[in-house]
PDB file of C-alpha atoms in Angstrom:
ATOM      1  CA  MET A  28       2.760  92.766 210.876  1.00 68.00           C
ATOM      2  CA  THR A  29       3.068  94.464 214.266  1.00 78.00           C
ATOM      3  CA  THR A  30       6.604  93.114 214.653  1.00 80.00           C
ATOM      4  CA  PHE A  31       7.508  94.225 211.143  1.00 79.00           C
ATOM      5  CA  LEU A  32       6.240  97.765 211.759  1.00 84.00           C
ATOM      6  CA  ARG A  33       8.055  97.914 215.085  1.00 84.00           C
ATOM      7  CA  ASP A  34      11.324  96.768 213.496  1.00 81.00           C
ATOM      8  CA  THR A  35      10.895  99.219 210.624  1.00 83.00           C
ATOM      9  CA  THR A  36      10.336 102.055 213.091  1.00 86.00           C
ATOM     10  CA  THR A  37      13.408 100.985 215.072  1.00 84.00           C
ATOM     11  CA  VAL A  38      15.638 101.007 211.982  1.00 81.00           C
ATOM     12  CA  PHE A  39      14.171 104.299 210.759  1.00 82.00           C
ATOM     13  CA  SER A  40      14.789 105.917 214.157  1.00 85.00           C
ATOM     14  CA  ARG A  41      18.377 104.687 214.110  1.00 80.00           C
ATOM     15  CA  GLU A  42      18.911 106.059 210.608  1.00 76.00           C
ATOM     16  CA  ILE A  43      17.204 109.436 211.067  1.00 81.00           C
ATOM     17  CA  ARG A  44      18.778 110.292 214.441  1.00 80.00           C
ATOM     18  CA  PRO A  45      22.123 111.549 213.016  1.00 75.00           C
ATOM     19  CA  SER A  46      20.254 113.847 210.592  1.00 72.00           C
ATOM     20  CA  LEU A  47      18.147 115.282 213.400  1.00 74.00           C
ATOM     21  CA  ARG A  48      21.280 115.968 215.411  1.00 76.00           C
ATOM     22  CA  ASN A  49      22.843 117.752 212.441  1.00 72.00           C
ATOM     23  CA  PRO A  50      20.050 119.303 210.308  1.00 68.00           C
ATOM     24  CA  ALA A  51      22.610 121.533 208.600  1.00 68.00           C
ATOM     25  CA  GLY A  52      23.688 118.429 206.720  1.00 66.00           C
ATOM     26  CA  LEU A  53      20.389 118.517 204.787  1.00 65.00           C
ATOM     27  CA  LEU A  54      21.183 122.021 203.566  1.00 65.00           C
ATOM     28  CA  PHE A  55      24.765 121.040 202.753  1.00 68.00           C
ATOM     29  CA  ASP A  56      23.512 118.197 200.552  1.00 67.00           C
ATOM     30  CA  MET A  57      21.338 120.736 198.727  1.00 67.00           C
ATOM     31  CA  GLY A  58      24.349 122.841 197.730  1.00 69.00           C
ATOM     32  CA  GLN A  59      24.604 121.594 194.147  1.00 70.00           C
ATOM     33  CA  PRO A  60      20.836 121.603 193.446  1.00 74.00           C
ATOM     34  CA  LEU A  61      20.574 125.162 194.787  1.00 75.00           C
ATOM     35  CA  LEU A  62      23.495 126.239 192.618  1.00 76.00           C
ATOM     36  CA  PHE A  63      21.787 124.789 189.549  1.00 73.00           C
ATOM     37  CA  LEU A  64      18.472 126.329 190.575  1.00 75.00           C
ATOM     38  CA  PHE A  65      19.664 129.900 191.000  1.00 73.00           C
ATOM     39  CA  LEU A  66      22.360 130.040 188.315  1.00 73.00           C
ATOM     40  CA  PHE A  67      21.483 127.547 185.583  1.00 70.00           C
ATOM     41  CA  GLY A  68      17.763 128.167 185.954  1.00 67.00           C
ATOM     42  CA  SER A  69      18.289 131.895 185.449  1.00 66.00           C
ATOM     43  CA  LEU A  70      20.271 131.235 182.267  1.00 66.00           C
ATOM     44  CA  LEU A  71      17.331 129.242 180.869  1.00 64.00           C
ATOM     45  CA  ASP A  72      14.866 132.064 181.563  1.00 60.00           C
ATOM     46  CA  GLY A  73      12.849 132.507 178.369  1.00 56.00           C
ATOM     47  CA  ALA A  74      14.716 129.754 176.506  1.00 54.00           C
ATOM     48  CA  VAL A  75      12.265 126.966 177.369  1.00 54.00           C
ATOM     49  CA  GLY A  76       9.019 128.845 177.857  1.00 54.00           C
ATOM     50  CA  SER A  77       8.198 129.080 181.548  1.00 64.00           C
ATOM     51  CA  SER A  78      11.697 128.193 182.688  1.00 75.00           C
ATOM     52  CA  TRP A  79      10.941 127.697 186.385  1.00 81.00           C
ATOM     53  CA  GLN A  80       7.992 125.374 185.725  1.00 83.00           C
ATOM     54  CA  TRP A  81      10.309 123.418 183.427  1.00 84.00           C
ATOM     55  CA  PHE A  82      13.489 123.518 185.497  1.00 84.00           C
ATOM     56  CA  VAL A  83      12.312 122.998 189.101  1.00 87.00           C
ATOM     57  CA  PRO A  84      10.918 119.491 188.395  1.00 90.00           C
ATOM     58  CA  GLY A  85      14.219 118.609 186.732  1.00 87.00           C
ATOM     59  CA  ILE A  86      16.138 119.737 189.812  1.00 87.00           C
ATOM     60  CA  LEU A  87      13.923 117.585 192.031  1.00 90.00           C
ATOM     61  CA  VAL A  88      14.533 114.510 189.883  1.00 90.00           C
ATOM     62  CA  MET A  89      18.263 115.258 189.979  1.00 87.00           C
ATOM     63  CA  MET A  90      18.066 115.325 193.784  1.00 85.00           C
ATOM     64  CA  CYS A  91      16.142 112.056 193.666  1.00 84.00           C
ATOM     65  CA  LEU A  92      19.023 110.456 191.774  1.00 84.00           C
ATOM     66  CA  THR A  93      21.928 111.932 193.725  1.00 80.00           C
ATOM     67  CA  GLY A  94      20.280 111.459 197.160  1.00 76.00           C
ATOM     68  CA  PRO A  95      18.687 107.993 197.345  1.00 70.00           C
ATOM     69  CA  MET A  96      21.166 106.614 194.814  1.00 66.00           C
ATOM     70  CA  SER A  97      23.981 107.460 197.218  1.00 68.00           C
ATOM     71  CA  ALA A  98      22.051 106.203 200.255  1.00 73.00           C
ATOM     72  CA  GLY A  99      23.867 102.908 199.953  1.00 77.00           C
ATOM     73  CA  TYR A 100      27.069 104.679 200.968  1.00 78.00           C
ATOM     74  CA  THR A 101      25.924 104.657 204.597  1.00 77.00           C
ATOM     75  CA  LEU A 102      25.225 100.935 204.402  1.00 77.00           C
ATOM     76  CA  LEU A 103      28.609 100.348 202.762  1.00 78.00           C
ATOM     77  CA  VAL A 104      30.362 102.160 205.618  1.00 77.00           C
ATOM     78  CA  GLU A 105      28.484  99.993 208.113  1.00 75.00           C
ATOM     79  CA  LEU A 106      29.415  96.837 206.207  1.00 77.00           C
ATOM     80  CA  ILE A 107      33.092  97.777 206.067  1.00 77.00           C
ATOM     81  CA  GLY A 108      33.210  98.915 209.688  1.00 74.00           C
ATOM     82  CA  GLY A 109      31.341  95.899 211.064  1.00 71.00           C
ATOM     83  CA  ALA A 110      28.351  97.842 212.408  1.00 71.00           C
ATOM     84  CA  MET A 111      25.995  96.064 210.034  1.00 71.00           C
ATOM     85  CA  GLU A 112      27.331  92.677 211.117  1.00 71.00           C
ATOM     86  CA  ARG A 113      26.473  93.500 214.718  1.00 74.00           C
ATOM     87  CA  LEU A 114      23.020  94.667 213.666  1.00 72.00           C
ATOM     88  CA  MET A 115      22.381  91.445 211.776  1.00 70.00           C
ATOM     89  CA  VAL A 116      22.751  89.290 214.891  1.00 70.00           C
ATOM     90  CA  THR A 117      19.758  91.067 216.442  1.00 74.00           C
ATOM     91  CA  PRO A 118      16.236  89.668 215.912  1.00 74.00           C
ATOM     92  CA  LEU A 119      15.343  92.598 213.608  1.00 75.00           C
ATOM     93  CA  ASN A 120      13.520  91.583 210.436  1.00 77.00           C
ATOM     94  CA  ARG A 121      15.853  92.019 207.454  1.00 76.00           C
ATOM     95  CA  THR A 122      13.099  93.306 205.210  1.00 78.00           C
ATOM     96  CA  ALA A 123      12.280  95.866 207.903  1.00 79.00           C
ATOM     97  CA  MET A 124      15.926  96.951 207.794  1.00 79.00           C
ATOM     98  CA  LEU A 125      15.615  97.654 204.069  1.00 79.00           C
ATOM     99  CA  VAL A 126      12.305  99.471 204.440  1.00 80.00           C
ATOM    100  CA  GLY A 127      13.479 101.524 207.421  1.00 82.00           C
ATOM    101  CA  LYS A 128      16.600 102.680 205.567  1.00 80.00           C
ATOM    102  CA  SER A 129      14.564 103.427 202.422  1.00 80.00           C
ATOM    103  CA  VAL A 130      12.003 105.467 204.374  1.00 82.00           C
ATOM    104  CA  LYS A 131      14.799 107.601 205.820  1.00 81.00           C
ATOM    105  CA  ALA A 132      16.151 108.348 202.335  1.00 80.00           C
ATOM    106  CA  MET A 133      12.615 109.049 201.129  1.00 82.00           C
ATOM    107  CA  LEU A 134      11.831 111.450 203.978  1.00 83.00           C
ATOM    108  CA  THR A 135      15.115 113.307 203.486  1.00 81.00           C
ATOM    109  CA  LEU A 136      14.315 113.793 199.810  1.00 82.00           C
ATOM    110  CA  LEU A 137      10.789 114.972 200.627  1.00 85.00           C
ATOM    111  CA  VAL A 138      12.029 117.649 203.050  1.00 83.00           C
ATOM    112  CA  GLN A 139      14.626 118.858 200.558  1.00 82.00           C
ATOM    113  CA  ALA A 140      12.064 118.931 197.736  1.00 87.00           C
ATOM    114  CA  VAL A 141       9.685 121.091 199.775  1.00 87.00           C
ATOM    115  CA  LEU A 142      12.530 123.499 200.553  1.00 85.00           C
ATOM    116  CA  ILE A 143      13.449 123.762 196.861  1.00 86.00           C
ATOM    117  CA  ILE A 144       9.828 124.511 195.925  1.00 89.00           C
ATOM    118  CA  VAL A 145       9.552 127.202 198.609  1.00 88.00           C
ATOM    119  CA  LEU A 146      12.798 128.831 197.471  1.00 85.00           C
ATOM    120  CA  ALA A 147      11.651 128.763 193.829  1.00 85.00           C
ATOM    121  CA  LEU A 148       8.388 130.621 194.520  1.00 87.00           C
ATOM    122  CA  PRO A 149       9.981 134.119 194.662  1.00 85.00           C
ATOM    123  CA  LEU A 150      11.760 133.374 191.363  1.00 80.00           C
ATOM    124  CA  GLY A 151       8.460 133.028 189.489  1.00 80.00           C
ATOM    125  CA  PHE A 152       7.568 129.391 190.049  1.00 84.00           C
ATOM    126  CA  GLU A 153       3.781 128.889 190.004  1.00 86.00           C
ATOM    127  CA  LEU A 154       2.340 126.560 192.606  1.00 86.00           C
ATOM    128  CA  HIS A 155      -0.353 124.129 191.380  1.00 89.00           C
ATOM    129  CA  LEU A 156      -1.085 122.371 194.657  1.00 90.00           C
ATOM    130  CA  ALA A 157      -2.755 119.214 193.309  1.00 92.00           C
ATOM    131  CA  GLY A 158      -0.005 118.721 190.752  1.00 92.00           C
ATOM    132  CA  VAL A 159       2.753 119.352 193.300  1.00 92.00           C
ATOM    133  CA  LEU A 160       1.286 116.793 195.714  1.00 93.00           C
ATOM    134  CA  GLY A 161       1.018 114.237 192.909  1.00 94.00           C
ATOM    135  CA  ALA A 162       4.566 114.974 191.781  1.00 93.00           C
ATOM    136  CA  LEU A 163       5.969 114.582 195.293  1.00 92.00           C
ATOM    137  CA  ALA A 164       4.123 111.281 195.736  1.00 93.00           C
ATOM    138  CA  GLN A 165       5.631 110.036 192.482  1.00 94.00           C
ATOM    139  CA  LEU A 166       9.109 111.134 193.586  1.00 91.00           C
ATOM    140  CA  VAL A 167       8.671 109.293 196.872  1.00 89.00           C
ATOM    141  CA  VAL A 168       7.891 106.030 195.063  1.00 91.00           C
ATOM    142  CA  PHE A 169      10.815 106.555 192.674  1.00 92.00           C
ATOM    143  CA  SER A 170      13.230 107.375 195.519  1.00 87.00           C
ATOM    144  CA  VAL A 171      12.301 104.209 197.430  1.00 87.00           C
ATOM    145  CA  GLY A 172      13.244 102.094 194.415  1.00 88.00           C
ATOM    146  CA  LEU A 173      16.487 103.975 193.786  1.00 88.00           C
ATOM    147  CA  GLY A 174      17.456 103.751 197.455  1.00 85.00           C
ATOM    148  CA  ALA A 175      16.828 100.001 197.518  1.00 87.00           C
ATOM    149  CA  LEU A 176      18.924  99.519 194.369  1.00 88.00           C
ATOM    150  CA  SER A 177      21.682 101.555 195.999  1.00 86.00           C
ATOM    151  CA  PHE A 178      21.617  99.214 198.995  1.00 85.00           C
ATOM    152  CA  VAL A 179      21.921  96.221 196.667  1.00 86.00           C
ATOM    153  CA  LEU A 180      24.985  97.788 195.052  1.00 86.00           C
ATOM    154  CA  ALA A 181      26.514  98.494 198.474  1.00 83.00           C
ATOM    155  CA  ILE A 182      26.035  94.876 199.570  1.00 83.00           C
ATOM    156  CA  LYS A 183      27.578  93.559 196.357  1.00 84.00           C
ATOM    157  CA  SER A 184      30.498  96.012 196.715  1.00 81.00           C
ATOM    158  CA  ALA A 185      31.497  95.036 200.256  1.00 76.00           C
ATOM    159  CA  PRO A 186      34.063  94.796 201.657  1.00 75.00           C
ATOM    160  CA  GLY A 187      36.176  96.827 199.228  1.00 76.00           C
ATOM    161  CA  GLY A 188      33.598  99.358 198.120  1.00 73.00           C
ATOM    162  CA  THR A 189      35.241 100.160 194.784  1.00 79.00           C
ATOM    163  CA  LEU A 190      32.388  98.685 192.766  1.00 81.00           C
ATOM    164  CA  PHE A 191      29.898 101.019 194.487  1.00 80.00           C
ATOM    165  CA  TYR A 192      31.753 104.180 193.520  1.00 80.00           C
ATOM    166  CA  VAL A 193      32.529 103.055 189.978  1.00 83.00           C
ATOM    167  CA  VAL A 194      28.991 101.931 189.138  1.00 81.00           C
ATOM    168  CA  SER A 195      27.120 104.747 190.895  1.00 78.00           C
ATOM    169  CA  GLN A 196      29.207 107.469 189.293  1.00 78.00           C
ATOM    170  CA  SER A 197      29.234 105.765 185.895  1.00 82.00           C
ATOM    171  CA  ILE A 198      25.463 105.516 185.556  1.00 84.00           C
ATOM    172  CA  MET A 199      24.265 108.605 187.431  1.00 81.00           C
ATOM    173  CA  PHE A 200      25.376 111.284 184.979  1.00 81.00           C
ATOM    174  CA  PRO A 201      24.278 109.426 181.820  1.00 84.00           C
ATOM    175  CA  LEU A 202      20.864 108.908 183.414  1.00 84.00           C
ATOM    176  CA  LEU A 203      20.661 112.632 184.184  1.00 83.00           C
ATOM    177  CA  LEU A 204      21.886 113.890 180.821  1.00 82.00           C
ATOM    178  CA  LEU A 205      19.763 111.450 178.803  1.00 85.00           C
ATOM    179  CA  SER A 206      16.579 112.383 180.677  1.00 86.00           C
ATOM    180  CA  GLY A 207      16.502 116.062 179.733  1.00 82.00           C
ATOM    181  CA  VAL A 208      16.845 117.244 183.329  1.00 82.00           C
ATOM    182  CA  LEU A 209      19.105 120.176 182.480  1.00 76.00           C
ATOM    183  CA  LEU A 210      18.524 120.711 178.763  1.00 75.00           C
ATOM    184  CA  PRO A 211      15.622 119.687 176.498  1.00 77.00           C
ATOM    185  CA  LEU A 212      16.215 116.623 174.335  1.00 78.00           C
ATOM    186  CA  GLU A 213      13.946 117.857 171.517  1.00 78.00           C
ATOM    187  CA  THR A 214      16.882 119.532 169.757  1.00 76.00           C
ATOM    188  CA  ALA A 215      19.348 116.700 170.433  1.00 77.00           C
ATOM    189  CA  PRO A 216      20.645 114.355 167.702  1.00 82.00           C
ATOM    190  CA  GLY A 217      18.438 111.404 166.871  1.00 83.00           C
ATOM    191  CA  TRP A 218      20.674 108.855 168.572  1.00 85.00           C
ATOM    192  CA  LEU A 219      20.552 110.804 171.838  1.00 83.00           C
ATOM    193  CA  ARG A 220      16.770 111.041 171.675  1.00 84.00           C
ATOM    194  CA  ALA A 221      16.634 107.283 171.056  1.00 87.00           C
ATOM    195  CA  LEU A 222      18.744 106.627 174.150  1.00 86.00           C
ATOM    196  CA  GLY A 223      16.496 108.944 176.108  1.00 84.00           C
ATOM    197  CA  GLN A 224      13.461 106.879 175.133  1.00 88.00           C
ATOM    198  CA  VAL A 225      14.867 103.796 176.892  1.00 89.00           C
ATOM    199  CA  ASN A 226      15.841 105.766 179.999  1.00 90.00           C
ATOM    200  CA  PRO A 227      13.161 105.355 182.719  1.00 91.00           C
ATOM    201  CA  VAL A 228      14.204 108.666 184.270  1.00 92.00           C
ATOM    202  CA  THR A 229      13.026 110.438 181.104  1.00 92.00           C
ATOM    203  CA  TYR A 230       9.437 109.390 181.744  1.00 94.00           C
ATOM    204  CA  VAL A 231       9.604 110.489 185.378  1.00 94.00           C
ATOM    205  CA  VAL A 232      11.000 113.879 184.342  1.00 93.00           C
ATOM    206  CA  ASP A 233       8.251 114.380 181.739  1.00 93.00           C
ATOM    207  CA  ALA A 234       5.598 113.386 184.282  1.00 95.00           C
ATOM    208  CA  GLN A 235       7.022 115.748 186.892  1.00 94.00           C
ATOM    209  CA  ARG A 236       6.905 118.680 184.469  1.00 92.00           C
ATOM    210  CA  ALA A 237       3.321 117.921 183.507  1.00 93.00           C
ATOM    211  CA  LEU A 238       2.266 117.635 187.161  1.00 94.00           C
ATOM    212  CA  PHE A 239       4.033 120.808 188.249  1.00 92.00           C
ATOM    213  CA  ALA A 240       2.322 122.617 185.375  1.00 89.00           C
ATOM    214  CA  GLY A 241      -1.035 121.420 186.715  1.00 89.00           C
ATOM    215  CA  ASP A 242      -1.668 119.174 183.692  1.00 91.00           C
ATOM    216  CA  LEU A 243      -2.774 116.091 185.596  1.00 91.00           C
ATOM    217  CA  ALA A 244      -4.465 114.512 182.558  1.00 91.00           C
ATOM    218  CA  ASN A 245      -1.302 114.518 180.461  1.00 93.00           C
ATOM    219  CA  PRO A 246      -0.437 110.957 179.269  1.00 94.00           C
ATOM    220  CA  SER A 247       3.157 111.452 180.432  1.00 94.00           C
ATOM    221  CA  VAL A 248       1.870 111.349 184.032  1.00 95.00           C
ATOM    222  CA  LEU A 249       0.735 107.764 183.529  1.00 96.00           C
ATOM    223  CA  TYR A 250       3.994 106.739 181.865  1.00 95.00           C
ATOM    224  CA  GLY A 251       6.078 108.410 184.569  1.00 95.00           C
ATOM    225  CA  THR A 252       4.068 106.804 187.350  1.00 95.00           C
ATOM    226  CA  ALA A 253       4.451 103.391 185.712  1.00 96.00           C
ATOM    227  CA  ALA A 254       8.228 103.924 185.419  1.00 94.00           C
ATOM    228  CA  ALA A 255       8.497 105.019 189.066  1.00 94.00           C
ATOM    229  CA  CYS A 256       6.454 102.038 190.276  1.00 95.00           C
ATOM    230  CA  ALA A 257       8.509  99.633 188.161  1.00 95.00           C
ATOM    231  CA  VAL A 258      11.777 100.957 189.594  1.00 92.00           C
ATOM    232  CA  ALA A 259      10.329 100.727 193.128  1.00 91.00           C
ATOM    233  CA  ALA A 260       9.108  97.157 192.622  1.00 93.00           C
ATOM    234  CA  ILE A 261      12.417  95.989 191.138  1.00 93.00           C
ATOM    235  CA  GLY A 262      14.458  97.804 193.771  1.00 89.00           C
ATOM    236  CA  LEU A 263      12.473  96.453 196.714  1.00 88.00           C
ATOM    237  CA  HIS A 264      12.524  92.909 195.322  1.00 89.00           C
ATOM    238  CA  LEU A 265      16.274  92.888 194.714  1.00 90.00           C
ATOM    239  CA  GLY A 266      16.977  94.782 197.915  1.00 85.00           C
ATOM    240  CA  ASN A 267      14.948  92.371 200.033  1.00 83.00           C
ATOM    241  CA  ARG A 268      16.683  89.402 198.456  1.00 85.00           C
ATOM    242  CA  ALA A 269      20.115  90.946 198.942  1.00 82.00           C
ATOM    243  CA  MET A 270      19.397  91.766 202.582  1.00 78.00           C
ATOM    244  CA  ARG A 271      18.292  88.188 203.228  1.00 74.00           C
ATOM    245  CA  ARG A 272      21.109  86.469 201.366  1.00 70.00           C
ATOM    246  CA  GLY A 273      23.999  88.810 200.823  1.00 54.00           C
ATOM    247  CA  VAL A 274      24.668  90.374 204.241  1.00 54.00           C
TER     248      VAL A 274
END
């Protein structure tokens, strides 16, 4: 266990160092979420009740998809350039490599989420501390699973990389639109609502909105937590196997 933790810390340090050298990159990655927050969120004001309590959780889930889901891009670049091959000849534990990379994606998301919440406060967002902490914990679990799945896709896409771009872009927007992140699904056609019911992101979005509203006893919190844990378990299992066999 000591060796595993040491290797995980080593990989995490390697991954986080470029971000620490260029913290402006974190803000650059937040460009689209901030645009949605200030412009689209203002358009929804009054249309969905307390628009900021409804919209901010959706923005955070959107960041969770676009951030950790694209985390595999870094791994893909390393696979194509040969950096990952050189790393694999070291005695580092391969599972620790996966965990270290996932923790970096998770921490980046957490910092960005806190910044979004702080920026939303002057707009009328109400802070329910217990709910916010629970929501962020749920997002962390969800992001770990998404990041691990992204790494699996990167490994399967090497050395060309085309598969990574095609699959990630093909599934990201349907997952977002069918989860009610930007617009409520209650008024959507029946077939869209049915598709939303089989989308795990839908349950995470519903849970996030309940938590940010301070409604910790809402049943959607349980369903969203179960969905996030399932994605994390599947992602870590497949990611660990891919790291051990596919690289």
